[in-house]
Short mmCIF file of C-alpha atoms and ligand atoms in Angstrom, two decimals:
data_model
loop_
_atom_site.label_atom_id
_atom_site.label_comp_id
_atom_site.label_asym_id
_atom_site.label_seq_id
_atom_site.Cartn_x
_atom_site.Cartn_y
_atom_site.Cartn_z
CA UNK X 193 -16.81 27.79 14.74
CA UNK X 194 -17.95 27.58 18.46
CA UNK X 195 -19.84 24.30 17.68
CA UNK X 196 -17.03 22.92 16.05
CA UNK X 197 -14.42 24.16 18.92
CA UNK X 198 -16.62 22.22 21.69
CA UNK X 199 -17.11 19.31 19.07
CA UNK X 200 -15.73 16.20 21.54
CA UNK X 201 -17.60 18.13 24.59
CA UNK X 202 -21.05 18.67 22.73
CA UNK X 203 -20.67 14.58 21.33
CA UNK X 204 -19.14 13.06 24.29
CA UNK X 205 -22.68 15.40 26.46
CA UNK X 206 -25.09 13.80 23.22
CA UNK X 207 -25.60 17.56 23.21
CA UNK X 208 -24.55 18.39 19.58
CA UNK X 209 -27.65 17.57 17.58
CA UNK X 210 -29.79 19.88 20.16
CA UNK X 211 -27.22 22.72 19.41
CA UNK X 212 -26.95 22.28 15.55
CA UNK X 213 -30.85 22.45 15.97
CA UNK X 214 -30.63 25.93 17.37
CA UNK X 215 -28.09 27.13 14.75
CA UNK X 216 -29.10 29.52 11.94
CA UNK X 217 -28.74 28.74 8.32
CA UNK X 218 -25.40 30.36 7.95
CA UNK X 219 -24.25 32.60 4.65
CA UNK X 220 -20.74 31.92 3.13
CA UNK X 221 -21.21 35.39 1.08
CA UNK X 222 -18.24 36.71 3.41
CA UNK X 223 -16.23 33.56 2.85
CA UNK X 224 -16.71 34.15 -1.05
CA UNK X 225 -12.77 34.39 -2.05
CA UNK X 226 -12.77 36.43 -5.49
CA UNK X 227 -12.00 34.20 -8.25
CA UNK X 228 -7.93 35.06 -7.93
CA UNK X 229 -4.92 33.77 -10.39
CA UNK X 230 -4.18 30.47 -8.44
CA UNK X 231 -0.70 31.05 -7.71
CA UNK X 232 -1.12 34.99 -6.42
CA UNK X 233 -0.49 35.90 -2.93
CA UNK X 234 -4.03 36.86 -2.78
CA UNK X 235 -5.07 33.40 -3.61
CA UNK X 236 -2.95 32.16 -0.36
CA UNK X 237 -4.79 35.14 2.18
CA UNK X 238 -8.31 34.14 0.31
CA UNK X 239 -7.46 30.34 0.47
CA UNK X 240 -6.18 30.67 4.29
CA UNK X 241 -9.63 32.49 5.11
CA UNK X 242 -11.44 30.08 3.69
CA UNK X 243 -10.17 26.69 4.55
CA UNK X 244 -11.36 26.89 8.83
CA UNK X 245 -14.74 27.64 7.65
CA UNK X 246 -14.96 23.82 6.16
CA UNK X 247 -13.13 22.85 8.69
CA UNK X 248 -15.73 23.56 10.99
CA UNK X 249 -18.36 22.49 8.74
CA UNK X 250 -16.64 19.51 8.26
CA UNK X 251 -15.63 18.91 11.72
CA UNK X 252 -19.67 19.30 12.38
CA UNK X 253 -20.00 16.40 10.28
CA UNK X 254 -19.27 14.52 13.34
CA UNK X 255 -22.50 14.70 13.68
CA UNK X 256 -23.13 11.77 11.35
CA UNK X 257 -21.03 9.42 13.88
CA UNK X 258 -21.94 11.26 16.98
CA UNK X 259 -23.90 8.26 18.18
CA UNK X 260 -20.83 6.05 17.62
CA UNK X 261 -20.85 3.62 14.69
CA UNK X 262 -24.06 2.12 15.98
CA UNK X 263 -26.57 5.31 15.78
CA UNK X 264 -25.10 7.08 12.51
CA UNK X 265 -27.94 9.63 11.18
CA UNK X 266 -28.73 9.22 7.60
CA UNK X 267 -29.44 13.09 6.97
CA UNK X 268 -27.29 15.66 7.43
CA UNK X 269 -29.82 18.70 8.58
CA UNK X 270 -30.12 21.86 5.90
CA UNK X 271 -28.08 24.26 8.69
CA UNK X 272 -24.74 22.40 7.87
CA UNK X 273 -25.88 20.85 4.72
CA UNK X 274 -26.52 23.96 2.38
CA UNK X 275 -23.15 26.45 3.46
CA UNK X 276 -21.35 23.65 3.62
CA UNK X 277 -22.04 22.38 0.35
CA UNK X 278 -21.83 25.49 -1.21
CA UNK X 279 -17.87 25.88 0.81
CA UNK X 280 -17.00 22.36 -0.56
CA UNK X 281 -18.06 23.40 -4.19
CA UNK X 282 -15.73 26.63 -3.65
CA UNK X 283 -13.32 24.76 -2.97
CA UNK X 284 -13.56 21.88 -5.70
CA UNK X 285 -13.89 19.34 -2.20
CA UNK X 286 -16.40 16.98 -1.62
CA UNK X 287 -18.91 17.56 1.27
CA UNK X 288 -16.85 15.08 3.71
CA UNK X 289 -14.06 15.17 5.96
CA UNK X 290 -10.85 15.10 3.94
CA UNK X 291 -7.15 14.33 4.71
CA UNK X 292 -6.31 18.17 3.60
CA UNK X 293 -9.15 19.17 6.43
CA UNK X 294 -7.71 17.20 9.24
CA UNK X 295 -3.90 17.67 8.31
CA UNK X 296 -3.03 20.00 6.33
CA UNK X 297 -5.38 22.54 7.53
CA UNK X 298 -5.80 21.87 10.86
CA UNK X 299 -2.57 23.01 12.88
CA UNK X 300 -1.19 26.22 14.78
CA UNK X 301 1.97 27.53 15.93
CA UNK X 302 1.41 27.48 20.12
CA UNK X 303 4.14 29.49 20.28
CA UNK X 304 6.92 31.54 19.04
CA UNK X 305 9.02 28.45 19.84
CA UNK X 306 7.03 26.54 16.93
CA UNK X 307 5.66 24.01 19.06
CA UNK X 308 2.41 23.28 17.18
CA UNK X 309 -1.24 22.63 17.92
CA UNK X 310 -4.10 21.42 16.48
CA UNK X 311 -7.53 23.87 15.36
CA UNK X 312 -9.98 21.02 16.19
CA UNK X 313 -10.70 17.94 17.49
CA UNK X 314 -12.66 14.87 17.82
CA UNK X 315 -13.32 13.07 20.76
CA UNK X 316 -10.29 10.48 21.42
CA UNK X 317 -8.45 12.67 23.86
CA UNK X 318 -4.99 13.73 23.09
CA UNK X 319 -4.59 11.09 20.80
CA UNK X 320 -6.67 12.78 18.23
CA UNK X 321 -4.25 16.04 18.33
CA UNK X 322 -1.03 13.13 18.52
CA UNK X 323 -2.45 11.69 14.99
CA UNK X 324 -3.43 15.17 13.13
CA UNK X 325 -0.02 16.02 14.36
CA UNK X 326 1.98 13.18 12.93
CA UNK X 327 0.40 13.65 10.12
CA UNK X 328 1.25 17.02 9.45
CA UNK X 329 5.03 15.87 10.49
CA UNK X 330 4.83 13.18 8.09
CA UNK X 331 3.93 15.78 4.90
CA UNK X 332 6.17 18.46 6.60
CA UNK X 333 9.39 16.13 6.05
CA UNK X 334 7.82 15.76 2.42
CA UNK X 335 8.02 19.39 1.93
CA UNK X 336 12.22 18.87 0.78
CA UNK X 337 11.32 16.17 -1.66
CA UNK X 338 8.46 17.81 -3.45
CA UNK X 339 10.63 21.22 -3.78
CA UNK X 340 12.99 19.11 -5.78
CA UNK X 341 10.40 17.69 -8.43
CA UNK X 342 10.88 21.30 -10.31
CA UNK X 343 14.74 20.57 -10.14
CA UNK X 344 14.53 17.12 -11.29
CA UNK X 345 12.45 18.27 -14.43
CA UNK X 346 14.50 20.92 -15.34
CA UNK X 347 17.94 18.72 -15.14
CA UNK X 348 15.47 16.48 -17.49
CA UNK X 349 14.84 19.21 -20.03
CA UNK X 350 18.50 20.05 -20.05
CA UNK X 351 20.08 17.14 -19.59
CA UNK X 352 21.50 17.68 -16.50
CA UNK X 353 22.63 13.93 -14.70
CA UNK X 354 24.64 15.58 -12.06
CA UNK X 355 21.80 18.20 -10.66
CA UNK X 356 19.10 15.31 -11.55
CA UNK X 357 20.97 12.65 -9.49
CA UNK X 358 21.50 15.26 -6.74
CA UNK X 359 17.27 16.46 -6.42
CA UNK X 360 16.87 12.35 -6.52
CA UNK X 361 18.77 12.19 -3.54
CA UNK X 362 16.79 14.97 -1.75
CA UNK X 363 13.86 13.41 -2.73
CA UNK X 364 15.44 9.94 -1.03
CA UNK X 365 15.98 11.61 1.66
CA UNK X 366 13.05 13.03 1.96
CA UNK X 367 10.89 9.99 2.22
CA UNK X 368 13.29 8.51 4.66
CA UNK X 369 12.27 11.01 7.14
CA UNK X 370 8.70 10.70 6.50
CA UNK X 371 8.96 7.06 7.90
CA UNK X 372 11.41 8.66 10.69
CA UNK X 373 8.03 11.00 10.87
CA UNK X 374 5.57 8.65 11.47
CA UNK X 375 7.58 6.49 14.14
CA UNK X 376 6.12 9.57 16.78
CA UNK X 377 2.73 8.10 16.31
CA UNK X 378 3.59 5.30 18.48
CA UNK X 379 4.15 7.73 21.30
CA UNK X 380 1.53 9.81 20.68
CA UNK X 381 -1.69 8.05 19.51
CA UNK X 382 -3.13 4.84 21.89
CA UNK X 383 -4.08 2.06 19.91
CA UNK X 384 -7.65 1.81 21.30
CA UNK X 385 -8.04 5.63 21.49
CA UNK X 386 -7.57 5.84 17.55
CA UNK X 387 -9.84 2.24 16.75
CA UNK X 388 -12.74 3.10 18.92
CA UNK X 389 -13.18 6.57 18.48
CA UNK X 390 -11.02 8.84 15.69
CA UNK X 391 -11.69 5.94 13.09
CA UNK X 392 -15.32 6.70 13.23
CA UNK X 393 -15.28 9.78 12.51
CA UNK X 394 -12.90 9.31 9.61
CA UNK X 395 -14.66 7.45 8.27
CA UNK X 396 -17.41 8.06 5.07
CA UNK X 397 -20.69 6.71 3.46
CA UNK X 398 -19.65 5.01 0.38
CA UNK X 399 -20.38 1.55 0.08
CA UNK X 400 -20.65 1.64 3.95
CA UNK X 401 -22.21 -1.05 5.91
CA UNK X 402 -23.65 1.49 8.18
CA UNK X 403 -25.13 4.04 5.70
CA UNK X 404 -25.49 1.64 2.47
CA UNK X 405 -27.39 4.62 0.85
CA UNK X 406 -25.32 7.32 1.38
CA UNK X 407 -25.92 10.49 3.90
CA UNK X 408 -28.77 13.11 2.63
CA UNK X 409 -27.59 16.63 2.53
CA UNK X 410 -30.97 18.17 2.94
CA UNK X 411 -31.57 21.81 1.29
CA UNK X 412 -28.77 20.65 -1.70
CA UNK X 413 -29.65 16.97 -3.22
CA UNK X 414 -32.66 15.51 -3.20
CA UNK X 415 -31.11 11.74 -3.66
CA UNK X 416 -28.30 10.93 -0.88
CA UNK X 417 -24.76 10.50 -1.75
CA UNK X 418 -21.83 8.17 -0.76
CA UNK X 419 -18.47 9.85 -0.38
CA UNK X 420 -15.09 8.17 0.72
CA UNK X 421 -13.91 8.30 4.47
CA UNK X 422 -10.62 10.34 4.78
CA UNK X 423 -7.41 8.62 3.85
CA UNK X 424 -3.79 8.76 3.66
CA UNK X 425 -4.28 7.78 0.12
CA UNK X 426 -5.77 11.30 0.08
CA UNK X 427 -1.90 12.52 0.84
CA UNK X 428 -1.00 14.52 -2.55
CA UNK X 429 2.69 14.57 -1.22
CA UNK X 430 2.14 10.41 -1.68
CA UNK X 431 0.71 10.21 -5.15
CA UNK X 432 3.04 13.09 -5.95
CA UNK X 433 5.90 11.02 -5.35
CA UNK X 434 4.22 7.69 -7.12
CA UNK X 435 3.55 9.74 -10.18
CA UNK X 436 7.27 10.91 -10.10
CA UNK X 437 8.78 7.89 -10.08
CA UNK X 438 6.34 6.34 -12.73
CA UNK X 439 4.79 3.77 -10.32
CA UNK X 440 1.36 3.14 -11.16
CA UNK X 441 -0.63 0.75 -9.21
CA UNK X 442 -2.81 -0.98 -11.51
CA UNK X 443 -6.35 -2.76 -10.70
CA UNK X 444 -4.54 -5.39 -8.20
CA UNK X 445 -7.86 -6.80 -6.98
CA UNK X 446 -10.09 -3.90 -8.69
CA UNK X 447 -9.40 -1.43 -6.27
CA UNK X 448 -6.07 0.12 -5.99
CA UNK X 449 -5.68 2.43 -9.27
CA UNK X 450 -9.41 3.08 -9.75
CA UNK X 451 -9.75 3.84 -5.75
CA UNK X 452 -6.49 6.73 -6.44
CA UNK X 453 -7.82 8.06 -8.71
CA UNK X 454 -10.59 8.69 -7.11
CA UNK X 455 -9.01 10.25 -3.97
CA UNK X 456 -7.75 13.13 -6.61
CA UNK X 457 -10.66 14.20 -5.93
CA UNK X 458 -10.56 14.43 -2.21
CA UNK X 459 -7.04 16.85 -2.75
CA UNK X 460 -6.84 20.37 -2.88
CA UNK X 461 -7.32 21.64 -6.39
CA UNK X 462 -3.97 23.09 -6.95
CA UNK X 463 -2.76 19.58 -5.65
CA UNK X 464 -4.14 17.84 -8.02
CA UNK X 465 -3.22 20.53 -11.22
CA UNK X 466 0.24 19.82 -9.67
CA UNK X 467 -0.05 16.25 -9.80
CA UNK X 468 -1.99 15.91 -13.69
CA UNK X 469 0.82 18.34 -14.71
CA UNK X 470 3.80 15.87 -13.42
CA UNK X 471 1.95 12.99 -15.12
CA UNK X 472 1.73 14.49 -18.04
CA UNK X 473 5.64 15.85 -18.14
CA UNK X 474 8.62 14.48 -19.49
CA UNK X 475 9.27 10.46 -17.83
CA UNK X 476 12.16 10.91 -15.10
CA UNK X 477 11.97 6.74 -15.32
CA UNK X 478 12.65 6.41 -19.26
CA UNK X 479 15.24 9.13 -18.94
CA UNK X 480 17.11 7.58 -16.46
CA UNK X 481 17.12 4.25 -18.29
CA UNK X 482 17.86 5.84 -21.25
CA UNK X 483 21.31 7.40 -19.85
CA UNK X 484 22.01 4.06 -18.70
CA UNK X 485 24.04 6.39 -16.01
CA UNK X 486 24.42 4.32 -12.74
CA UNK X 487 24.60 7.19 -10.56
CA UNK X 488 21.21 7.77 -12.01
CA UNK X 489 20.40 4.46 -11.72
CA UNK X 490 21.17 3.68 -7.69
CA UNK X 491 19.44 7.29 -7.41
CA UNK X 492 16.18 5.99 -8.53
CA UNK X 493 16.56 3.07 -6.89
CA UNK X 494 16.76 4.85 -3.44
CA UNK X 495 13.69 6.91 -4.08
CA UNK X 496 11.87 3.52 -4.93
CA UNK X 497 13.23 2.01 -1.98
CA UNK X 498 12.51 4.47 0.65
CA UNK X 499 8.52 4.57 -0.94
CA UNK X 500 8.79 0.74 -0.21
CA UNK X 501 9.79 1.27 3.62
CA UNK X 502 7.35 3.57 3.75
CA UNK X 503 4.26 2.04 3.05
CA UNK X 504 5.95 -1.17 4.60
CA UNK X 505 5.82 0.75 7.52
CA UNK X 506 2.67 2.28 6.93
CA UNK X 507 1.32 -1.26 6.72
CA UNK X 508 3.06 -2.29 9.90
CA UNK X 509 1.07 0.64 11.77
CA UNK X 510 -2.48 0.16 10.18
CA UNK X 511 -1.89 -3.25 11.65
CA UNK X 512 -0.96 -2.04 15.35
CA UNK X 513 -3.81 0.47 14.64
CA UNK X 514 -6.64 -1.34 13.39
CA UNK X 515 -6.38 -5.06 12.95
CA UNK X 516 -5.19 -5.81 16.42
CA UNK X 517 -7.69 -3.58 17.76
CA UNK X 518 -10.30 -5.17 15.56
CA UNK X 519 -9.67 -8.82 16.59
CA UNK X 520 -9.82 -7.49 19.98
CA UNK X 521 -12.81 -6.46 19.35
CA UNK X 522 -14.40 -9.50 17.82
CA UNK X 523 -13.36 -11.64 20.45
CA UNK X 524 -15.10 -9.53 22.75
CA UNK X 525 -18.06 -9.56 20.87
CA UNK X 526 -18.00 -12.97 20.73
CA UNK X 527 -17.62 -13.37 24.76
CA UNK X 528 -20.64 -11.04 25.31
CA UNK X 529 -22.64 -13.60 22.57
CA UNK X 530 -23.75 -10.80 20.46
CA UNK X 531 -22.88 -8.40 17.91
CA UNK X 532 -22.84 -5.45 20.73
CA UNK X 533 -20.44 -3.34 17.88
CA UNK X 534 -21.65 -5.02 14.94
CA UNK X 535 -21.13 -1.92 13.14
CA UNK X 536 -17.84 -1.02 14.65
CA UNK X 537 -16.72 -4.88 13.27
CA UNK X 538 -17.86 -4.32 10.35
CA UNK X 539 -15.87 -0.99 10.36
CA UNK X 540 -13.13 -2.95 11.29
CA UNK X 541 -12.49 -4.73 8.06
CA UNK X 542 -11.93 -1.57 6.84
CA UNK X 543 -10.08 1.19 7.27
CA UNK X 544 -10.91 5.05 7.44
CA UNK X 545 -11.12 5.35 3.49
CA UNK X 546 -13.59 2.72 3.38
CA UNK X 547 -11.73 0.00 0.81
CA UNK X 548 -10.20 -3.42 2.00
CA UNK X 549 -7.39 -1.30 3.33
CA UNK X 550 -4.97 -4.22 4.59
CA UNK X 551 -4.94 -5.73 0.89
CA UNK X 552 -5.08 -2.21 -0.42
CA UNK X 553 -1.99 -1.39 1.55
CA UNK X 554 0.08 -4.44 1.10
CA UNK X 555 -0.87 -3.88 -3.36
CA UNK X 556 0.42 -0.26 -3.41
CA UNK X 557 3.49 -1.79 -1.38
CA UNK X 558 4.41 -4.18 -3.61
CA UNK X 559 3.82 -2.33 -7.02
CA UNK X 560 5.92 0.30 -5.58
CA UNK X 561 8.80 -2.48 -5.29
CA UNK X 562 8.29 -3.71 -8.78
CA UNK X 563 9.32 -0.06 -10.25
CA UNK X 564 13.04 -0.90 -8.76
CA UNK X 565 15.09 -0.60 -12.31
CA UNK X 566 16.60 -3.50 -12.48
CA UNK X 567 20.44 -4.16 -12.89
CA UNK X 568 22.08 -2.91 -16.00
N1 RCN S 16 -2.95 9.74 8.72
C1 RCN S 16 -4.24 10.18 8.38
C2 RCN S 16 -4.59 11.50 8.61
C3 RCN S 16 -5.88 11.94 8.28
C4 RCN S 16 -6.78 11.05 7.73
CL1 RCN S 16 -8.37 11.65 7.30
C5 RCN S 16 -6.46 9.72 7.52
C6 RCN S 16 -5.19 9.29 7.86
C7 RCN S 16 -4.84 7.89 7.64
C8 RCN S 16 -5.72 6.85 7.42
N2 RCN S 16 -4.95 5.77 7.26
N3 RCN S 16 -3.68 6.14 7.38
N4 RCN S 16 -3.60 7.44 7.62
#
């Protein structure tokens, strides 16, 4: 917890990999939760004292990208690998940064007043704490719409139109101000602050130009292993809300459904029992068709609509974020007559979850607008 609380001072020194050196191989016997019900209070207390310790772990994980994109180690040494292996298997995570970690995880109450704060950082300045924060803004306004999924599949099972069409307008609503959400980012995260630095240490080791094998986690596998970067396709508040409205995003260019499915995975467990268990429930899209109500109908419509500004704007940001940046950097590149950041170009192409993320963004977008039900 100390190394991970002076994480940007120990990088930003090149001190970190001398102090991980000096750190003992840590037990997570007191971290053990007791397997508990998953929905008991005691699950919450066990799960609360057990997601930091990760967090730190995972926040030491810098350590792979601690010599920028251009020095990335290929083995993660046995003091971090082995507790935090054994953490991540606790937890049914994989051993790499996740959006749950940085996000969900990763806040505190300053004050009484509720002004919040985040655990820990990378280095990037206050424009690391401005994008965790966001974030956490951006799943916070999704809190209204995801308490309504119960209410919507109980007005299902009893064929309820007028409670349905009211929880379909909460859950409208709700996405609305998740884009209203995410509009803070512009005032709190710089542009070059987020492309030069944060991104890195998003980002993973699966098919990765800079770590084409993978990352060894000495002490636990003997082989190394590729995981995904951390992503907002990681958001289980976003697939949630997909799955809900029966949007699938099939293999547009070969990426989109397998690469969600995959970033299940990369959720919290109960996250993704919650999502399985709405995919496998009664269709809110078939029922609303089949009542052929148009209350119903403009109801949907709204919830589609609202996931289409949303990732429209989503798509608007990655580009303020990361391609501008990117080109910017290229054309420096190019000026210097050399690939000075060859690996931060070739980071550039993609974004922190490692895919084509421009195309990948721009395919979820539009298979999102193809679920509008179309006029009666
Ligand atoms: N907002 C995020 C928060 C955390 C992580 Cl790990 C990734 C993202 C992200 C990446 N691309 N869009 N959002």
């Amino acid at each position: 917890m100390d190394v991970a609380a002076n994480l940007p001072h120990l990088i930003e020194g090149h001190q970190l990999r001398r102090e991980v050196a000096k750190m003992p191989l840590l037990s997570t016997q007191y971290l053990r939760a007791a397997p508990m019900p998953l929905l008991s209070t005691q699950y919450l207390r066990g799960h609360r004292q057990l997601r930091p310790a990760p967090l730190a772990l995972r926040l030491i994980t810098g350590y792979v990208w601690q010599g920028g994109s251009r020095q990335t180690v290929k083995i993660l040494p046995r003091v971090l690998a082995v507790p935090y292996c054994t953490i991540s298997e606790l937890l049914d995570l994989p051993p790499i940064l996740v959006y749950a970690d940085c996000v969900l995880a990763n806040w505190k109450k300053r004050d009484p007043c509720g002004n919040l704060d985040i655990l820990f950082s990378f280095p990037g300045g206050d424009s690391n704490k401005g994008f965790f924060l966001v974030s956490l803004l951006v799943e916070a306004a999704a809190a209204a719409g995801i308490k309504a999924i119960p209410m919507i599949i109980n007005a299902i099972l009893h064929h309820d139109c007028c409670s349905l069409e009211t929880a379909l307008q909460d859950v409208a609503l709700s996405i609305f101000k998740m884009r209203e959400a995410f509009k803070l980012i512009h005032e709190c995260v710089h542009p070059g602050a987020f492309f030069r630095s944060l991104r890195i240490y998003l980002s993973g080791w699966k098919d990765s130009f800079l770590m084409p094998e993978g990352l060894v986690y000495e002490g636990v596998w003997d082989s190394p292993k590729q995981f995904f970067g951390g992503s907002a396709a990681q958001s289980s508040t976003l697939q949630c809300f997909d799955v809900l409205l029966g949007i699938q995003h099939h293999t547009a260019q070969g990426f989109s459904a397998e690469y969600l499915g995959c970033m299940r995975d990369y959720m919290p467990a109960a996250h993704r029992a919650f999502i399985q268990t709405l995919a496998s429930g009664p269709s809110l899209r078939q029922f609303v068709l089949a009542t052929g109500d148009a209350g119903l109908h403009a109801a949907f419509n709204k919830c589609v609509s609202a996931l289409v500004d949303l990732r429209s704007y989503h798509i608007q940001i990655a580009t303020k974020y990361i391609t501008i940046p990117a080109g910017r950097c290229r054309a420096e590149q190019q000026q210097l007559g050399g690939c000075v950041h060859e690996g931060m170009s070739m980071l550039s192409e993609r974004g922190t979850g490692g895919t084509g993320f421009m195309r990948f963004l721009k395919a979820i977008r539009d298979t999102t607008r193809k679920a509008q039900l179309t006029e009666q």
